[in-house]
Amino acid sequence: MRVPAYGTDETPVETTTRLRPIRERRRGRTLAVGACVVLGIGLVGGALAGVWLAASGGGKPAEPAGYAVAKELWHNAPVDTLFPRTLTAPQAGPGPSARTWTRIVVAPDASCAPASLAPKLLTALRPLGCERVLRATYTDATASSVLTVGLVFTRADVTAQRALDGAKLTARLGQDVPPALAGPGTVAAGFGPAQRAAWWVTAPTDLPVVVTAVSGFADGRAVGRAVPADQAMKKGRADAVAQSGLGHEALGIAGRLEQQLRTTALNAAKEEDQR
C-alpha cells in the first residue's frame, strides 16, 4: 500500500488510494436463500416469534445499519474518505466558534500495538478482536495547533461494543493518553509525547470502532500533563491549554471523524443492499 508522504504535497493518486487492497468477501446470500427454502413455510411462525422476542429484549440487540460493513472500512474505503483532507466543524470551538482542520500526515495502517495505541486502551480492546489502527494528523486553520486522530477497528459484536460505554471511556482510562503522530517537514514535526496537551477517546454504540484524538501546540512546546478534553474545557481554567481551545480541538475533531465514519458506513451498506 502507499500512503501520502509526510508534508503537505500529497498527490491525488496517493490521497485517494485505499489503505489495503479489497479482499473479496462473499456474504453467503445464496446459501441463506437456499436454507430458507429448505426450512419451509412451517418455520415462518417460529422465525417471527424469534424476531418478536429479540425486539422485546429476549435476544441479542439488533445490529445497527452499516455495523457489519464498518468492520471492513479500514481497507475498503479510500484514505480521503476516512480522513478527509479538510474537516469543518461548526460551533466546535470556544464561543462556540467554527473549526477547520487540514490533514498533513497519514500513517500506514498498523496493528493494535503500543506504538499506535495507549496501553490501557489496548488491553481493553484486545478481547474484542482489535484488528487495525488508522491514524492521521491535522492542523487548525491558523497552523497553531496539531491534532492526531485515530480510528481503531475491532471485530466486536453490538453487545461488546455497547459494553465499552464509550461516553465514559476517557474517564475510565485515567491518564492513558493516545500517542501523537509527528510529521517531519510539517508543523507537526515536533509533536511527541511531551507535546500532548488535551485528548479524548470515545466508542460509538453503532460502529465497531474506537475514535481517539490528542492535540498540542504546533510550536513544539512541552506541556506538563495532558488532560481530558472535557477538563480542558471547564469554565474558569486560565492555563494556556484551556485558553487556546485545545480541549475543544480534541473533542471537536473526534466527533467530526466519528460522524464522517458513520456516514461512510451507511452509504456503503446501502450500496451493498442495492447489488
mmCIF file with all atom_site columns, N, CA, C and O in Angstrom, residues 90-139:
data_model
loop_
_atom_site.group_PDB
_atom_site.id
_atom_site.type_symbol
_atom_site.label_atom_id
_atom_site.label_alt_id
_atom_site.label_comp_id
_atom_site.label_asym_id
_atom_site.label_entity_id
_atom_site.label_seq_id
_atom_site.pdbx_PDB_ins_code
_atom_site.Cartn_x
_atom_site.Cartn_y
_atom_site.Cartn_z
_atom_site.occupancy
_atom_site.B_iso_or_equiv
_atom_site.pdbx_formal_charge
_atom_site.auth_seq_id
_atom_site.auth_comp_id
_atom_site.auth_asym_id
_atom_site.auth_atom_id
_atom_site.pdbx_PDB_model_num
ATOM 1   N N  . PRO A 1 90  ? -18.758 23.211  12.581 1.00 0.00 ? 90  PRO A N  1
ATOM 2   C CA . PRO A 1 90  ? -19.373 24.433  13.096 1.00 0.00 ? 90  PRO A CA 1
ATOM 3   C C  . PRO A 1 90  ? -19.595 24.341  14.605 1.00 0.00 ? 90  PRO A C  1
ATOM 4   O O  . PRO A 1 90  ? -19.965 23.291  15.123 1.00 0.00 ? 90  PRO A O  1
ATOM 5   N N  . GLN A 1 91  ? -19.331 25.412  15.303 1.00 0.00 ? 91  GLN A N  1
ATOM 6   C CA . GLN A 1 91  ? -19.569 25.526  16.740 1.00 0.00 ? 91  GLN A CA 1
ATOM 7   C C  . GLN A 1 91  ? -18.770 24.520  17.564 1.00 0.00 ? 91  GLN A C  1
ATOM 8   O O  . GLN A 1 91  ? -19.166 24.171  18.676 1.00 0.00 ? 91  GLN A O  1
ATOM 9   N N  . ALA A 1 92  ? -17.638 24.075  17.052 1.00 0.00 ? 92  ALA A N  1
ATOM 10  C CA . ALA A 1 92  ? -16.819 23.102  17.779 1.00 0.00 ? 92  ALA A CA 1
ATOM 11  C C  . ALA A 1 92  ? -15.773 23.761  18.671 1.00 0.00 ? 92  ALA A C  1
ATOM 12  O O  . ALA A 1 92  ? -15.155 23.101  19.494 1.00 0.00 ? 92  ALA A O  1
ATOM 13  N N  . GLY A 1 93  ? -15.578 25.055  18.496 1.00 0.00 ? 93  GLY A N  1
ATOM 14  C CA . GLY A 1 93  ? -14.552 25.726  19.279 1.00 0.00 ? 93  GLY A CA 1
ATOM 15  C C  . GLY A 1 93  ? -15.133 26.551  20.407 1.00 0.00 ? 93  GLY A C  1
ATOM 16  O O  . GLY A 1 93  ? -16.347 26.565  20.628 1.00 0.00 ? 93  GLY A O  1
ATOM 17  N N  . PRO A 1 94  ? -14.290 27.235  21.164 1.00 0.00 ? 94  PRO A N  1
ATOM 18  C CA . PRO A 1 94  ? -14.776 28.089  22.253 1.00 0.00 ? 94  PRO A CA 1
ATOM 19  C C  . PRO A 1 94  ? -15.696 29.166  21.703 1.00 0.00 ? 94  PRO A C  1
ATOM 20  O O  . PRO A 1 94  ? -15.450 29.713  20.637 1.00 0.00 ? 94  PRO A O  1
ATOM 21  N N  . GLY A 1 95  ? -16.742 29.414  22.376 1.00 0.00 ? 95  GLY A N  1
ATOM 22  C CA . GLY A 1 95  ? -17.567 30.531  21.932 1.00 0.00 ? 95  GLY A CA 1
ATOM 23  C C  . GLY A 1 95  ? -19.042 30.312  21.734 1.00 0.00 ? 95  GLY A C  1
ATOM 24  O O  . GLY A 1 95  ? -19.823 31.026  22.294 1.00 0.00 ? 95  GLY A O  1
ATOM 25  N N  . PRO A 1 96  ? -19.516 29.326  20.945 1.00 0.00 ? 96  PRO A N  1
ATOM 26  C CA . PRO A 1 96  ? -18.748 28.319  20.194 1.00 0.00 ? 96  PRO A CA 1
ATOM 27  C C  . PRO A 1 96  ? -18.419 28.833  18.784 1.00 0.00 ? 96  PRO A C  1
ATOM 28  O O  . PRO A 1 96  ? -19.287 29.346  18.094 1.00 0.00 ? 96  PRO A O  1
ATOM 29  N N  . SER A 1 97  ? -17.169 28.701  18.399 1.00 0.00 ? 97  SER A N  1
ATOM 30  C CA . SER A 1 97  ? -16.730 29.133  17.080 1.00 0.00 ? 97  SER A CA 1
ATOM 31  C C  . SER A 1 97  ? -16.557 27.931  16.170 1.00 0.00 ? 97  SER A C  1
ATOM 32  O O  . SER A 1 97  ? -16.476 26.797  16.630 1.00 0.00 ? 97  SER A O  1
ATOM 33  N N  . ALA A 1 98  ? -16.496 28.211  14.891 1.00 0.00 ? 98  ALA A N  1
ATOM 34  C CA . ALA A 1 98  ? -16.301 27.130  13.920 1.00 0.00 ? 98  ALA A CA 1
ATOM 35  C C  . ALA A 1 98  ? -14.844 26.688  13.931 1.00 0.00 ? 98  ALA A C  1
ATOM 36  O O  . ALA A 1 98  ? -13.949 27.455  14.286 1.00 0.00 ? 98  ALA A O  1
ATOM 37  N N  . ARG A 1 99  ? -14.628 25.449  13.549 1.00 0.00 ? 99  ARG A N  1
ATOM 38  C CA . ARG A 1 99  ? -13.277 24.912  13.477 1.00 0.00 ? 99  ARG A CA 1
ATOM 39  C C  . ARG A 1 99  ? -13.056 24.264  12.110 1.00 0.00 ? 99  ARG A C  1
ATOM 40  O O  . ARG A 1 99  ? -13.934 23.602  11.574 1.00 0.00 ? 99  ARG A O  1
ATOM 41  N N  . THR A 1 100 ? -11.867 24.475  11.559 1.00 0.00 ? 100 THR A N  1
ATOM 42  C CA . THR A 1 100 ? -11.477 23.847  10.300 1.00 0.00 ? 100 THR A CA 1
ATOM 43  C C  . THR A 1 100 ? -10.093 23.244  10.476 1.00 0.00 ? 100 THR A C  1
ATOM 44  O O  . THR A 1 100 ? -9.198  23.889  11.024 1.00 0.00 ? 100 THR A O  1
ATOM 45  N N  . TRP A 1 101 ? -9.920  22.002  10.033 1.00 0.00 ? 101 TRP A N  1
ATOM 46  C CA . TRP A 1 101 ? -8.636  21.313  10.163 1.00 0.00 ? 101 TRP A CA 1
ATOM 47  C C  . TRP A 1 101 ? -8.193  20.781  8.805  1.00 0.00 ? 101 TRP A C  1
ATOM 48  O O  . TRP A 1 101 ? -9.002  20.322  8.007  1.00 0.00 ? 101 TRP A O  1
ATOM 49  N N  . THR A 1 102 ? -6.897  20.842  8.574  1.00 0.00 ? 102 THR A N  1
ATOM 50  C CA . THR A 1 102 ? -6.312  20.349  7.324  1.00 0.00 ? 102 THR A CA 1
ATOM 51  C C  . THR A 1 102 ? -5.382  19.175  7.625  1.00 0.00 ? 102 THR A C  1
ATOM 52  O O  . THR A 1 102 ? -4.532  19.274  8.511  1.00 0.00 ? 102 THR A O  1
ATOM 53  N N  . ARG A 1 103 ? -5.543  18.121  6.877  1.00 0.00 ? 103 ARG A N  1
ATOM 54  C CA . ARG A 1 103 ? -4.716  16.927  7.092  1.00 0.00 ? 103 ARG A CA 1
ATOM 55  C C  . ARG A 1 103 ? -3.303  17.163  6.574  1.00 0.00 ? 103 ARG A C  1
ATOM 56  O O  . ARG A 1 103 ? -3.106  17.669  5.476  1.00 0.00 ? 103 ARG A O  1
ATOM 57  N N  . ILE A 1 104 ? -2.312  16.789  7.402  1.00 0.00 ? 104 ILE A N  1
ATOM 58  C CA . ILE A 1 104 ? -0.926  16.980  6.995  1.00 0.00 ? 104 ILE A CA 1
ATOM 59  C C  . ILE A 1 104 ? -0.108  15.692  7.038  1.00 0.00 ? 104 ILE A C  1
ATOM 60  O O  . ILE A 1 104 ? 0.957   15.609  6.425  1.00 0.00 ? 104 ILE A O  1
ATOM 61  N N  . VAL A 1 105 ? -0.579  14.697  7.763  1.00 0.00 ? 105 VAL A N  1
ATOM 62  C CA . VAL A 1 105 ? 0.153   13.434  7.883  1.00 0.00 ? 105 VAL A CA 1
ATOM 63  C C  . VAL A 1 105 ? -0.844  12.278  7.908  1.00 0.00 ? 105 VAL A C  1
ATOM 64  O O  . VAL A 1 105 ? -1.877  12.370  8.580  1.00 0.00 ? 105 VAL A O  1
ATOM 65  N N  . VAL A 1 106 ? -0.530  11.218  7.182  1.00 0.00 ? 106 VAL A N  1
ATOM 66  C CA . VAL A 1 106 ? -1.299  9.968   7.264  1.00 0.00 ? 106 VAL A CA 1
ATOM 67  C C  . VAL A 1 106 ? -0.313  8.829   7.481  1.00 0.00 ? 106 VAL A C  1
ATOM 68  O O  . VAL A 1 106 ? 0.678   8.709   6.762  1.00 0.00 ? 106 VAL A O  1
ATOM 69  N N  . ALA A 1 107 ? -0.579  8.005   8.477  1.00 0.00 ? 107 ALA A N  1
ATOM 70  C CA . ALA A 1 107 ? 0.296   6.867   8.760  1.00 0.00 ? 107 ALA A CA 1
ATOM 71  C C  . ALA A 1 107 ? -0.238  5.618   8.060  1.00 0.00 ? 107 ALA A C  1
ATOM 72  O O  . ALA A 1 107 ? -1.445  5.504   7.815  1.00 0.00 ? 107 ALA A O  1
ATOM 73  N N  . PRO A 1 108 ? 0.630   4.668   7.743  1.00 0.00 ? 108 PRO A N  1
ATOM 74  C CA . PRO A 1 108 ? 0.151   3.382   7.217  1.00 0.00 ? 108 PRO A CA 1
ATOM 75  C C  . PRO A 1 108 ? -0.736  2.703   8.258  1.00 0.00 ? 108 PRO A C  1
ATOM 76  O O  . PRO A 1 108 ? -0.577  2.931   9.456  1.00 0.00 ? 108 PRO A O  1
ATOM 77  N N  . ASP A 1 109 ? -1.678  1.891   7.814  1.00 0.00 ? 109 ASP A N  1
ATOM 78  C CA . ASP A 1 109 ? -2.488  1.150   8.779  1.00 0.00 ? 109 ASP A CA 1
ATOM 79  C C  . ASP A 1 109 ? -1.554  0.275   9.618  1.00 0.00 ? 109 ASP A C  1
ATOM 80  O O  . ASP A 1 109 ? -0.567  -0.249  9.126  1.00 0.00 ? 109 ASP A O  1
ATOM 81  N N  . ALA A 1 110 ? -1.873  0.160   10.898 1.00 0.00 ? 110 ALA A N  1
ATOM 82  C CA . ALA A 1 110 ? -0.974  -0.523  11.838 1.00 0.00 ? 110 ALA A CA 1
ATOM 83  C C  . ALA A 1 110 ? -1.726  -1.549  12.666 1.00 0.00 ? 110 ALA A C  1
ATOM 84  O O  . ALA A 1 110 ? -2.952  -1.494  12.814 1.00 0.00 ? 110 ALA A O  1
ATOM 85  N N  . SER A 1 111 ? -0.977  -2.473  13.223 1.00 0.00 ? 111 SER A N  1
ATOM 86  C CA . SER A 1 111 ? -1.565  -3.458  14.113 1.00 0.00 ? 111 SER A CA 1
ATOM 87  C C  . SER A 1 111 ? -1.877  -2.804  15.451 1.00 0.00 ? 111 SER A C  1
ATOM 88  O O  . SER A 1 111 ? -1.396  -1.709  15.756 1.00 0.00 ? 111 SER A O  1
ATOM 89  N N  . CYS A 1 112 ? -2.681  -3.466  16.249 1.00 0.00 ? 112 CYS A N  1
ATOM 90  C CA . CYS A 1 112 ? -3.012  -2.962  17.572 1.00 0.00 ? 112 CYS A CA 1
ATOM 91  C C  . CYS A 1 112 ? -1.832  -3.243  18.490 1.00 0.00 ? 112 CYS A C  1
ATOM 92  O O  . CYS A 1 112 ? -1.663  -4.366  18.983 1.00 0.00 ? 112 CYS A O  1
ATOM 93  N N  . ALA A 1 113 ? -1.014  -2.247  18.703 1.00 0.00 ? 113 ALA A N  1
ATOM 94  C CA . ALA A 1 113 ? 0.228   -2.407  19.462 1.00 0.00 ? 113 ALA A CA 1
ATOM 95  C C  . ALA A 1 113 ? 0.522   -1.103  20.210 1.00 0.00 ? 113 ALA A C  1
ATOM 96  O O  . ALA A 1 113 ? -0.072  -0.053  19.916 1.00 0.00 ? 113 ALA A O  1
ATOM 97  N N  . PRO A 1 114 ? 1.436   -1.143  21.195 1.00 0.00 ? 114 PRO A N  1
ATOM 98  C CA . PRO A 1 114 ? 1.752   0.056   21.981 1.00 0.00 ? 114 PRO A CA 1
ATOM 99  C C  . PRO A 1 114 ? 2.211   1.246   21.146 1.00 0.00 ? 114 PRO A C  1
ATOM 100 O O  . PRO A 1 114 ? 2.057   2.390   21.580 1.00 0.00 ? 114 PRO A O  1
ATOM 101 N N  . ALA A 1 115 ? 2.758   0.998   19.973 1.00 0.00 ? 115 ALA A N  1
ATOM 102 C CA . ALA A 1 115 ? 3.217   2.113   19.142 1.00 0.00 ? 115 ALA A CA 1
ATOM 103 C C  . ALA A 1 115 ? 2.064   2.943   18.600 1.00 0.00 ? 115 ALA A C  1
ATOM 104 O O  . ALA A 1 115 ? 2.229   4.128   18.299 1.00 0.00 ? 115 ALA A O  1
ATOM 105 N N  . SER A 1 116 ? 0.895   2.336   18.488 1.00 0.00 ? 116 SER A N  1
ATOM 106 C CA . SER A 1 116 ? -0.240  3.043   17.892 1.00 0.00 ? 116 SER A CA 1
ATOM 107 C C  . SER A 1 116 ? -1.411  3.227   18.853 1.00 0.00 ? 116 SER A C  1
ATOM 108 O O  . SER A 1 116 ? -2.332  3.988   18.559 1.00 0.00 ? 116 SER A O  1
ATOM 109 N N  . LEU A 1 117 ? -1.379  2.520   20.007 1.00 0.00 ? 117 LEU A N  1
ATOM 110 C CA . LEU A 1 117 ? -2.466  2.615   20.975 1.00 0.00 ? 117 LEU A CA 1
ATOM 111 C C  . LEU A 1 117 ? -1.913  2.791   22.387 1.00 0.00 ? 117 LEU A C  1
ATOM 112 O O  . LEU A 1 117 ? -0.872  2.238   22.725 1.00 0.00 ? 117 LEU A O  1
ATOM 113 N N  . ALA A 1 118 ? -2.636  3.548   23.197 1.00 0.00 ? 118 ALA A N  1
ATOM 114 C CA . ALA A 1 118 ? -2.258  3.685   24.604 1.00 0.00 ? 118 ALA A CA 1
ATOM 115 C C  . ALA A 1 118 ? -2.464  2.348   25.317 1.00 0.00 ? 118 ALA A C  1
ATOM 116 O O  . ALA A 1 118 ? -3.360  1.582   24.951 1.00 0.00 ? 118 ALA A O  1
ATOM 117 N N  . PRO A 1 119 ? -1.645  2.042   26.329 1.00 0.00 ? 119 PRO A N  1
ATOM 118 C CA . PRO A 1 119 ? -1.643  0.713   26.957 1.00 0.00 ? 119 PRO A CA 1
ATOM 119 C C  . PRO A 1 119 ? -2.986  0.228   27.492 1.00 0.00 ? 119 PRO A C  1
ATOM 120 O O  . PRO A 1 119 ? -3.410  -0.894  27.209 1.00 0.00 ? 119 PRO A O  1
ATOM 121 N N  . LYS A 1 120 ? -3.670  1.045   28.277 1.00 0.00 ? 120 LYS A N  1
ATOM 122 C CA . LYS A 1 120 ? -4.939  0.601   28.862 1.00 0.00 ? 120 LYS A CA 1
ATOM 123 C C  . LYS A 1 120 ? -6.003  0.380   27.791 1.00 0.00 ? 120 LYS A C  1
ATOM 124 O O  . LYS A 1 120 ? -6.811  -0.561  27.888 1.00 0.00 ? 120 LYS A O  1
ATOM 125 N N  . LEU A 1 121 ? -6.027  1.217   26.788 1.00 0.00 ? 121 LEU A N  1
ATOM 126 C CA . LEU A 1 121 ? -6.994  1.044   25.713 1.00 0.00 ? 121 LEU A CA 1
ATOM 127 C C  . LEU A 1 121 ? -6.688  -0.238  24.938 1.00 0.00 ? 121 LEU A C  1
ATOM 128 O O  . LEU A 1 121 ? -7.599  -0.986  24.572 1.00 0.00 ? 121 LEU A O  1
ATOM 129 N N  . LEU A 1 122 ? -5.429  -0.495  24.713 1.00 0.00 ? 122 LEU A N  1
ATOM 130 C CA . LEU A 1 122 ? -5.026  -1.717  24.021 1.00 0.00 ? 122 LEU A CA 1
ATOM 131 C C  . LEU A 1 122 ? -5.490  -2.948  24.807 1.00 0.00 ? 122 LEU A C  1
ATOM 132 O O  . LEU A 1 122 ? -6.029  -3.898  24.229 1.00 0.00 ? 122 LEU A O  1
ATOM 133 N N  . THR A 1 123 ? -5.303  -2.931  26.109 1.00 0.00 ? 123 THR A N  1
ATOM 134 C CA . THR A 1 123 ? -5.734  -4.046  26.954 1.00 0.00 ? 123 THR A CA 1
ATOM 135 C C  . THR A 1 123 ? -7.246  -4.240  26.889 1.00 0.00 ? 123 THR A C  1
ATOM 136 O O  . THR A 1 123 ? -7.742  -5.368  26.851 1.00 0.00 ? 123 THR A O  1
ATOM 137 N N  . ALA A 1 124 ? -7.980  -3.145  26.851 1.00 0.00 ? 124 ALA A N  1
ATOM 138 C CA . ALA A 1 124 ? -9.438  -3.219  26.822 1.00 0.00 ? 124 ALA A CA 1
ATOM 139 C C  . ALA A 1 124 ? -9.966  -3.742  25.495 1.00 0.00 ? 124 ALA A C  1
ATOM 140 O O  . ALA A 1 124 ? -11.008 -4.406  25.440 1.00 0.00 ? 124 ALA A O  1
ATOM 141 N N  . LEU A 1 125 ? -9.243  -3.456  24.413 1.00 0.00 ? 125 LEU A N  1
ATOM 142 C CA . LEU A 1 125 ? -9.746  -3.805  23.089 1.00 0.00 ? 125 LEU A CA 1
ATOM 143 C C  . LEU A 1 125 ? -9.289  -5.174  22.583 1.00 0.00 ? 125 LEU A C  1
ATOM 144 O O  . LEU A 1 125 ? -9.929  -5.746  21.697 1.00 0.00 ? 125 LEU A O  1
ATOM 145 N N  . ARG A 1 126 ? -8.228  -5.694  23.107 1.00 0.00 ? 126 ARG A N  1
ATOM 146 C CA . ARG A 1 126 ? -7.729  -6.986  22.628 1.00 0.00 ? 126 ARG A CA 1
ATOM 147 C C  . ARG A 1 126 ? -8.772  -8.107  22.717 1.00 0.00 ? 126 ARG A C  1
ATOM 148 O O  . ARG A 1 126 ? -8.923  -8.898  21.783 1.00 0.00 ? 126 ARG A O  1
ATOM 149 N N  . PRO A 1 127 ? -9.535  -8.207  23.826 1.00 0.00 ? 127 PRO A N  1
ATOM 150 C CA . PRO A 1 127 ? -10.547 -9.263  23.890 1.00 0.00 ? 127 PRO A CA 1
ATOM 151 C C  . PRO A 1 127 ? -11.661 -9.117  22.858 1.00 0.00 ? 127 PRO A C  1
ATOM 152 O O  . PRO A 1 127 ? -12.365 -10.082 22.560 1.00 0.00 ? 127 PRO A O  1
ATOM 153 N N  . LEU A 1 128 ? -11.826 -7.917  22.318 1.00 0.00 ? 128 LEU A N  1
ATOM 154 C CA . LEU A 1 128 ? -12.880 -7.679  21.338 1.00 0.00 ? 128 LEU A CA 1
ATOM 155 C C  . LEU A 1 128 ? -12.445 -8.017  19.921 1.00 0.00 ? 128 LEU A C  1
ATOM 156 O O  . LEU A 1 128 ? -13.248 -7.941  18.993 1.00 0.00 ? 128 LEU A O  1
ATOM 157 N N  . GLY A 1 129 ? -11.179 -8.374  19.748 1.00 0.00 ? 129 GLY A N  1
ATOM 158 C CA . GLY A 1 129 ? -10.672 -8.618  18.405 1.00 0.00 ? 129 GLY A CA 1
ATOM 159 C C  . GLY A 1 129 ? -10.196 -7.331  17.765 1.00 0.00 ? 129 GLY A C  1
ATOM 160 O O  . GLY A 1 129 ? -10.653 -6.946  16.689 1.00 0.00 ? 129 GLY A O  1
ATOM 161 N N  . CYS A 1 130 ? -9.292  -6.637  18.441 1.00 0.00 ? 130 CYS A N  1
ATOM 162 C CA . CYS A 1 130 ? -8.742  -5.391  17.914 1.00 0.00 ? 130 CYS A CA 1
ATOM 163 C C  . CYS A 1 130 ? -8.014  -5.696  16.606 1.00 0.00 ? 130 CYS A C  1
ATOM 164 O O  . CYS A 1 130 ? -7.053  -6.460  16.583 1.00 0.00 ? 130 CYS A O  1
ATOM 165 N N  . GLU A 1 131 ? -8.478  -5.117  15.518 1.00 0.00 ? 131 GLU A N  1
ATOM 166 C CA . GLU A 1 131 ? -7.980  -5.506  14.217 1.00 0.00 ? 131 GLU A CA 1
ATOM 167 C C  . GLU A 1 131 ? -6.954  -4.560  13.602 1.00 0.00 ? 131 GLU A C  1
ATOM 168 O O  . GLU A 1 131 ? -5.888  -4.989  13.174 1.00 0.00 ? 131 GLU A O  1
ATOM 169 N N  . ARG A 1 132 ? -7.267  -3.263  13.546 1.00 0.00 ? 132 ARG A N  1
ATOM 170 C CA . ARG A 1 132 ? -6.357  -2.350  12.847 1.00 0.00 ? 132 ARG A CA 1
ATOM 171 C C  . ARG A 1 132 ? -6.514  -0.940  13.380 1.00 0.00 ? 132 ARG A C  1
ATOM 172 O O  . ARG A 1 132 ? -7.591  -0.529  13.830 1.00 0.00 ? 132 ARG A O  1
ATOM 173 N N  . VAL A 1 133 ? -5.424  -0.181  13.321 1.00 0.00 ? 133 VAL A N  1
ATOM 174 C CA . VAL A 1 133 ? -5.414  1.207   13.767 1.00 0.00 ? 133 VAL A CA 1
ATOM 175 C C  . VAL A 1 133 ? -5.007  2.102   12.604 1.00 0.00 ? 133 VAL A C  1
ATOM 176 O O  . VAL A 1 133 ? -3.964  1.883   11.978 1.00 0.00 ? 133 VAL A O  1
ATOM 177 N N  . LEU A 1 134 ? -5.836  3.090   12.325 1.00 0.00 ? 134 LEU A N  1
ATOM 178 C CA . LEU A 1 134 ? -5.525  4.087   11.298 1.00 0.00 ? 134 LEU A CA 1
ATOM 179 C C  . LEU A 1 134 ? -5.343  5.431   11.994 1.00 0.00 ? 134 LEU A C  1
ATOM 180 O O  . LEU A 1 134 ? -6.130  5.791   12.871 1.00 0.00 ? 134 LEU A O  1
ATOM 181 N N  . ARG A 1 135 ? -4.305  6.184   11.604 1.00 0.00 ? 135 ARG A N  1
ATOM 182 C CA . ARG A 1 135 ? -4.053  7.470   12.251 1.00 0.00 ? 135 ARG A CA 1
ATOM 183 C C  . ARG A 1 135 ? -3.671  8.531   11.234 1.00 0.00 ? 135 ARG A C  1
ATOM 184 O O  . ARG A 1 135 ? -3.085  8.242   10.185 1.00 0.00 ? 135 ARG A O  1
ATOM 185 N N  . ALA A 1 136 ? -4.022  9.753   11.578 1.00 0.00 ? 136 ALA A N  1
ATOM 186 C CA . ALA A 1 136 ? -3.653  10.904  10.753 1.00 0.00 ? 136 ALA A CA 1
ATOM 187 C C  . ALA A 1 136 ? -3.476  12.106  11.673 1.00 0.00 ? 136 ALA A C  1
ATOM 188 O O  . ALA A 1 136 ? -4.018  12.139  12.778 1.00 0.00 ? 136 ALA A O  1
ATOM 189 N N  . THR A 1 137 ? -2.711  13.078  11.209 1.00 0.00 ? 137 THR A N  1
ATOM 190 C CA . THR A 1 137 ? -2.526  14.308  11.982 1.00 0.00 ? 137 THR A CA 1
ATOM 191 C C  . THR A 1 137 ? -3.020  15.490  11.162 1.00 0.00 ? 137 THR A C  1
ATOM 192 O O  . THR A 1 137 ? -2.757  15.586  9.955  1.00 0.00 ? 137 THR A O  1
ATOM 193 N N  . TYR A 1 138 ? -3.731  16.366  11.831 1.00 0.00 ? 138 TYR A N  1
ATOM 194 C CA . TYR A 1 138 ? -4.295  17.573  11.217 1.00 0.00 ? 138 TYR A CA 1
ATOM 195 C C  . TYR A 1 138 ? -3.708  18.801  11.909 1.00 0.00 ? 138 TYR A C  1
ATOM 196 O O  . TYR A 1 138 ? -3.159  18.712  13.015 1.00 0.00 ? 138 TYR A O  1
ATOM 197 N N  . THR A 1 139 ? -3.866  19.947  11.269 1.00 0.00 ? 139 THR A N  1
ATOM 198 C CA . THR A 1 139 ? -3.562  21.220  11.907 1.00 0.00 ? 139 THR A CA 1
ATOM 199 C C  . THR A 1 139 ? -4.761  22.135  11.734 1.00 0.00 ? 139 THR A C  1
ATOM 200 O O  . THR A 1 139 ? -5.569  21.951  10.813 1.00 0.00 ? 139 THR A O  1
#
